[in-house]
Amino acid sequence: MSAATKIAAFAAALAVVFAAAFGIGAAFGPVGAPAGHAEHAEPAESDAPSGQNRYTLQLEQSLAAAGPAVPLRFLIRDPSGAPVTDYTVSHDKELHLIVVRRDFTGYQHVHPVRDSSGTWSVPLNLSNAGVYQVFADFVPAGGQPVTLSADLHVAGRYDPQPLPPASTTATVDGYTVTLSGEPTAGAASELVLSVTQDGAPVSDLQPYLGAYGHLVALRAEDLAYLHVHPMGEPGDGITPAGPEIRFHTAFPSAGSYRLYLDFKHQDKVHTAEFTVTVPREHQH
């Protein structure tokens, strides 16, 4: 295939993604809606020009060809527009990157590496085309926790998937994870996730990023982002290594949410996914 033909084919694929981006954006509404964190409650700020008294996430390229290991490079800029090169380590890392397609598939929680100029880089599995949301979760040195977001368009034919129905169980890699609790909009909620393998409780979970589990929640309506961590920590003398992992969080509004639980067992990280419906008040 000639270079001109390859370029034309790539442009045609991008056109499909742009059309999908317009449709999915209309369906889910604006990105950068309120977000929450176990230690803070900050808006997830979408990418914007510097000089607005805010940090910004600047992707080197917001368009990409599909592939299993696509390099992503980006900068975090401070309110003056300068690249951030000094971070406070939070949960064993300077920065956590959450990537998910806007139909809630293709979830990835990865940890980029940073060079001396402040540029971060990491390979992503972008085998399926579509519009992905990139969330950067970090703590600038001497500052408060920040969550930023940006769109990443992956060329190719986009086949959006419906949001799976609400369920209290999820299976992954031979594990079954059961969700219990009563999430309520605008109020403190306790969620308990219990892990079993082949029907037996897993009581030897391994620490992963300083915890026995990490939970991310995305609101189906607009991808509002919450990143919460469990109660207690490994080695504190009171927190068991499973089978239950307990979380405290607050859902900002009623509606459907997609939950992603990362846990480590037998030296491998697994991700269990749930859809939950958050009512306006407790149902009796």
Coordinates of C-alpha atoms in Angstrom, one line a residue:
M1 CA 0.0 0.0 0.0
S2 CA 1.4 3.4 -1.0
A3 CA 2.0 6.2 1.6
A4 CA -0.8 8.2 0.1
T5 CA -3.2 5.3 0.3
K6 CA -2.3 4.7 3.9
I7 CA -2.9 8.3 4.8
A8 CA -6.2 8.4 3.0
A9 CA -7.3 5.2 4.9
F10 CA -6.2 6.6 8.2
A11 CA -8.1 9.9 7.5
A12 CA -11.2 7.9 6.6
A13 CA -11.0 5.9 9.9
L14 CA -10.6 9.2 11.8
A15 CA -13.8 10.4 10.2
V16 CA -15.6 7.4 11.7
V17 CA -14.3 8.2 15.1
F18 CA -15.2 11.9 14.9
A19 CA -18.8 11.0 14.0
A20 CA -18.9 8.6 16.9
A21 CA -17.4 11.2 19.2
F22 CA -20.1 13.6 18.3
G23 CA -22.8 11.1 19.0
I24 CA -21.4 9.7 22.2
G25 CA -20.7 13.2 23.5
A26 CA -24.3 14.1 23.0
A27 CA -25.5 11.0 24.7
F28 CA -23.3 11.3 27.8
G29 CA -23.2 15.1 28.1
P30 CA -20.1 17.2 29.1
V31 CA -17.0 15.7 30.5
G32 CA -15.2 17.3 33.5
A33 CA -18.2 17.1 35.8
P34 CA -17.8 17.0 39.6
A35 CA -15.4 14.2 40.8
G36 CA -14.7 12.8 44.2
H37 CA -11.8 11.2 46.0
A38 CA -11.3 9.5 49.3
E39 CA -9.2 12.4 50.6
H40 CA -10.7 15.2 48.6
A41 CA -13.6 16.4 46.5
E42 CA -12.4 18.2 43.5
P43 CA -13.9 18.7 40.0
A44 CA -12.3 16.6 37.3
E45 CA -11.0 19.4 35.2
S46 CA -11.1 18.8 31.4
D47 CA -8.2 20.1 29.4
A48 CA -8.2 23.9 29.0
P49 CA -5.8 26.7 28.1
S50 CA -3.4 27.7 30.9
G51 CA -3.7 31.0 32.6
Q52 CA -7.1 30.1 34.2
N53 CA -5.7 29.5 37.7
R54 CA -5.9 25.8 37.2
Y55 CA -3.7 22.8 36.4
T56 CA -4.1 21.4 32.9
L57 CA -3.6 18.0 31.2
Q58 CA -1.9 18.4 27.8
L59 CA -1.8 15.2 25.6
E60 CA 0.9 15.3 23.0
Q61 CA -1.5 13.8 20.5
S62 CA -5.3 13.5 21.0
L63 CA -5.6 11.3 17.9
A64 CA -4.2 7.7 17.7
A65 CA -4.3 4.7 15.5
A66 CA -5.7 1.5 17.2
G67 CA -3.2 -1.0 18.6
P68 CA -2.4 -3.1 21.6
A69 CA 0.5 -1.0 22.9
V70 CA -0.1 2.6 21.7
P71 CA 2.4 5.1 23.3
L72 CA 0.7 8.0 25.1
R73 CA 2.7 11.1 26.1
F74 CA 1.5 14.1 28.0
L75 CA 2.3 17.0 30.3
I76 CA 0.8 18.3 33.5
R77 CA 1.0 22.1 33.5
D78 CA 0.7 24.3 36.5
P79 CA -1.5 27.4 36.6
S80 CA 1.4 29.5 35.1
G81 CA 1.6 27.1 32.2
A82 CA 4.9 25.5 33.3
P83 CA 5.3 21.7 33.3
V84 CA 5.0 20.1 36.7
T85 CA 8.1 18.2 37.7
D86 CA 7.7 17.9 41.5
Y87 CA 5.0 15.6 42.9
T88 CA 4.0 14.1 46.2
V89 CA 3.9 10.3 46.1
S90 CA 0.3 9.2 46.7
H91 CA -0.6 5.4 47.0
D92 CA 3.0 4.5 46.0
K93 CA 3.0 6.6 42.8
E94 CA 3.4 10.2 41.7
L95 CA 0.6 9.9 39.2
H96 CA -2.3 7.4 38.5
L97 CA -3.7 7.3 35.0
I98 CA -7.2 5.9 34.5
V99 CA -8.3 5.3 30.9
V100 CA -11.7 4.1 29.7
R101 CA -13.6 4.2 26.5
R102 CA -16.7 6.4 26.7
D103 CA -19.0 3.4 26.7
F104 CA -17.2 2.2 29.9
T105 CA -15.2 -0.6 28.2
G106 CA -11.5 -0.9 27.9
Y107 CA -10.7 0.2 31.5
Q108 CA -7.0 0.6 32.4
H109 CA -5.3 1.8 35.5
V110 CA -1.7 2.4 34.6
H111 CA 1.3 4.3 35.9
P112 CA 3.3 6.3 33.4
V113 CA 7.0 7.2 33.8
R114 CA 8.2 10.8 33.8
D115 CA 11.3 12.3 32.3
S116 CA 13.2 15.3 33.6
S117 CA 11.2 17.7 31.4
G118 CA 8.0 16.7 33.1
T119 CA 6.7 14.6 30.1
W120 CA 4.9 11.4 31.1
S121 CA 4.7 8.3 28.8
V122 CA 3.0 5.0 29.0
P123 CA 1.8 2.4 26.4
L124 CA -2.0 1.8 26.3
N125 CA -4.1 -1.0 25.0
L126 CA -6.2 0.8 22.4
S127 CA -7.1 -2.2 20.3
N128 CA -10.7 -1.1 19.9
A129 CA -11.4 2.2 18.2
G130 CA -13.5 4.9 19.9
V131 CA -13.3 7.9 22.1
Y132 CA -11.5 7.3 25.4
Q133 CA -11.5 9.5 28.5
V134 CA -8.1 9.9 30.2
F135 CA -8.0 10.8 33.9
A136 CA -4.8 11.9 35.6
D137 CA -4.9 11.7 39.4
F138 CA -2.0 13.3 41.3
V139 CA -0.8 15.5 44.1
P140 CA 1.5 18.4 43.1
A141 CA 4.3 19.0 45.7
G142 CA 3.0 21.2 48.4
G143 CA -0.5 21.2 46.9
Q144 CA -3.9 19.4 47.2
P145 CA -4.9 16.3 45.2
V146 CA -6.0 17.1 41.6
T147 CA -7.9 15.1 39.0
L148 CA -7.7 16.2 35.3
S149 CA -9.3 14.7 32.2
A150 CA -9.0 14.8 28.4
D151 CA -10.4 13.0 25.4
L152 CA -8.3 10.6 23.3
H153 CA -9.7 9.7 19.9
V154 CA -8.7 6.3 18.5
A155 CA -9.2 5.8 14.7
G156 CA -11.3 3.0 13.4
R157 CA -14.9 1.7 13.2
Y158 CA -16.6 2.3 16.6
D159 CA -18.9 -0.3 17.9
P160 CA -20.3 1.2 21.2
Q161 CA -21.6 -1.2 23.8
P162 CA -24.6 -0.7 26.0
L163 CA -24.1 -0.2 29.7
P164 CA -24.4 -3.6 31.4
P165 CA -27.4 -4.0 33.7
A166 CA -27.0 -3.4 37.4
S167 CA -25.6 -6.5 39.3
T168 CA -24.2 -7.3 42.7
T169 CA -21.7 -9.9 41.4
A170 CA -18.9 -9.8 38.9
T171 CA -16.6 -12.6 37.6
V172 CA -13.0 -12.1 36.4
D173 CA -10.1 -14.6 35.9
G174 CA -11.8 -17.3 37.9
Y175 CA -12.7 -15.0 40.8
T176 CA -16.2 -13.9 41.9
V177 CA -16.6 -10.5 43.6
T178 CA -19.8 -9.7 45.4
L179 CA -20.9 -6.2 46.1
S180 CA -23.0 -5.3 49.2
G181 CA -24.1 -2.0 50.7
E182 CA -26.7 0.7 50.1
P183 CA -25.3 3.6 48.0
T184 CA -27.2 6.8 48.4
A185 CA -26.9 10.0 46.5
G186 CA -25.4 12.9 48.5
A187 CA -24.8 10.8 51.6
A188 CA -21.9 8.8 53.0
S189 CA -22.1 5.2 51.7
E190 CA -20.3 2.1 52.7
L191 CA -19.6 -0.5 50.0
V192 CA -18.2 -4.0 50.8
L193 CA -16.7 -6.1 48.1
S194 CA -16.0 -9.7 48.9
V195 CA -13.6 -11.9 46.8
T196 CA -13.9 -15.6 46.3
Q197 CA -12.0 -18.0 44.1
D198 CA -13.6 -21.3 43.0
G199 CA -16.2 -20.7 45.7
A200 CA -13.6 -20.3 48.5
P201 CA -13.1 -16.9 50.3
V202 CA -9.8 -15.3 49.4
S203 CA -8.1 -14.2 52.7
D204 CA -4.6 -13.6 51.3
L205 CA -5.0 -10.6 49.1
Q206 CA -1.7 -8.9 48.3
P207 CA -1.1 -5.2 48.8
Y208 CA -1.4 -3.2 45.6
L209 CA -0.3 0.4 45.6
G210 CA -0.5 0.4 49.4
A211 CA -4.0 -1.1 49.7
Y212 CA -5.9 -4.3 49.3
G213 CA -8.1 -2.8 46.7
H214 CA -8.8 0.3 44.6
L215 CA -12.2 1.4 43.4
V216 CA -13.1 3.8 40.6
A217 CA -16.6 4.9 39.9
L218 CA -17.8 6.7 36.7
R219 CA -21.3 8.2 36.5
A220 CA -23.1 6.8 33.4
E221 CA -24.7 10.1 32.6
D222 CA -21.6 12.2 32.0
L223 CA -18.5 10.2 33.2
A224 CA -18.2 12.2 36.5
Y225 CA -15.3 10.5 38.2
L226 CA -14.7 9.2 41.7
H227 CA -11.6 7.5 42.9
V228 CA -11.9 6.0 46.4
H229 CA -9.7 3.8 48.5
P230 CA -10.6 1.2 51.2
M231 CA -10.8 1.6 54.9
G232 CA -7.6 0.6 56.6
E233 CA -4.4 -0.4 55.0
P234 CA -2.1 -3.5 54.9
G235 CA 0.0 -3.9 58.0
D236 CA -2.1 -1.7 60.3
G237 CA -2.9 -4.6 62.5
I238 CA -6.7 -4.4 62.0
T239 CA -7.3 -4.6 58.3
P240 CA -7.7 -8.2 57.1
A241 CA -6.3 -9.3 53.7
G242 CA -9.7 -10.3 52.4
P243 CA -12.1 -11.6 51.6
E244 CA -13.9 -8.3 52.3
I245 CA -12.6 -4.9 51.1
R246 CA -14.6 -2.0 52.6
F247 CA -14.9 1.4 51.1
H248 CA -16.4 4.7 52.2
T249 CA -17.5 7.1 49.5
A250 CA -20.3 9.6 48.6
F251 CA -22.0 9.4 45.2
P252 CA -22.8 13.0 44.1
S253 CA -26.2 12.2 42.5
A254 CA -28.7 9.5 41.8
G255 CA -28.3 7.4 38.7
S256 CA -26.3 4.6 37.2
Y257 CA -22.5 4.2 37.9
R258 CA -19.9 1.9 36.5
L259 CA -17.5 0.6 39.2
Y260 CA -14.1 -0.9 38.6
L261 CA -12.3 -2.8 41.5
D262 CA -8.6 -3.5 41.2
F263 CA -7.2 -6.2 43.5
K264 CA -4.0 -8.3 43.6
H265 CA -3.9 -12.0 44.3
Q266 CA -1.3 -14.6 43.4
D267 CA 1.0 -11.9 42.0
K268 CA -1.5 -10.6 39.5
V269 CA -3.8 -7.6 39.4
H270 CA -7.4 -8.3 38.5
T271 CA -10.2 -5.9 37.7
A272 CA -13.9 -6.6 38.6
E273 CA -16.5 -4.4 37.0
F274 CA -20.0 -3.6 38.2
T275 CA -23.0 -1.4 37.3
V276 CA -24.8 0.0 40.3
T277 CA -27.9 2.1 40.5
V278 CA -27.8 4.8 43.2
P279 CA -31.2 5.9 44.5
R280 CA -32.1 9.3 45.9
E281 CA -32.7 7.8 49.3
H282 CA -32.5 4.4 51.0
Q283 CA -35.0 1.9 49.7
H284 CA -36.8 0.0 52.4

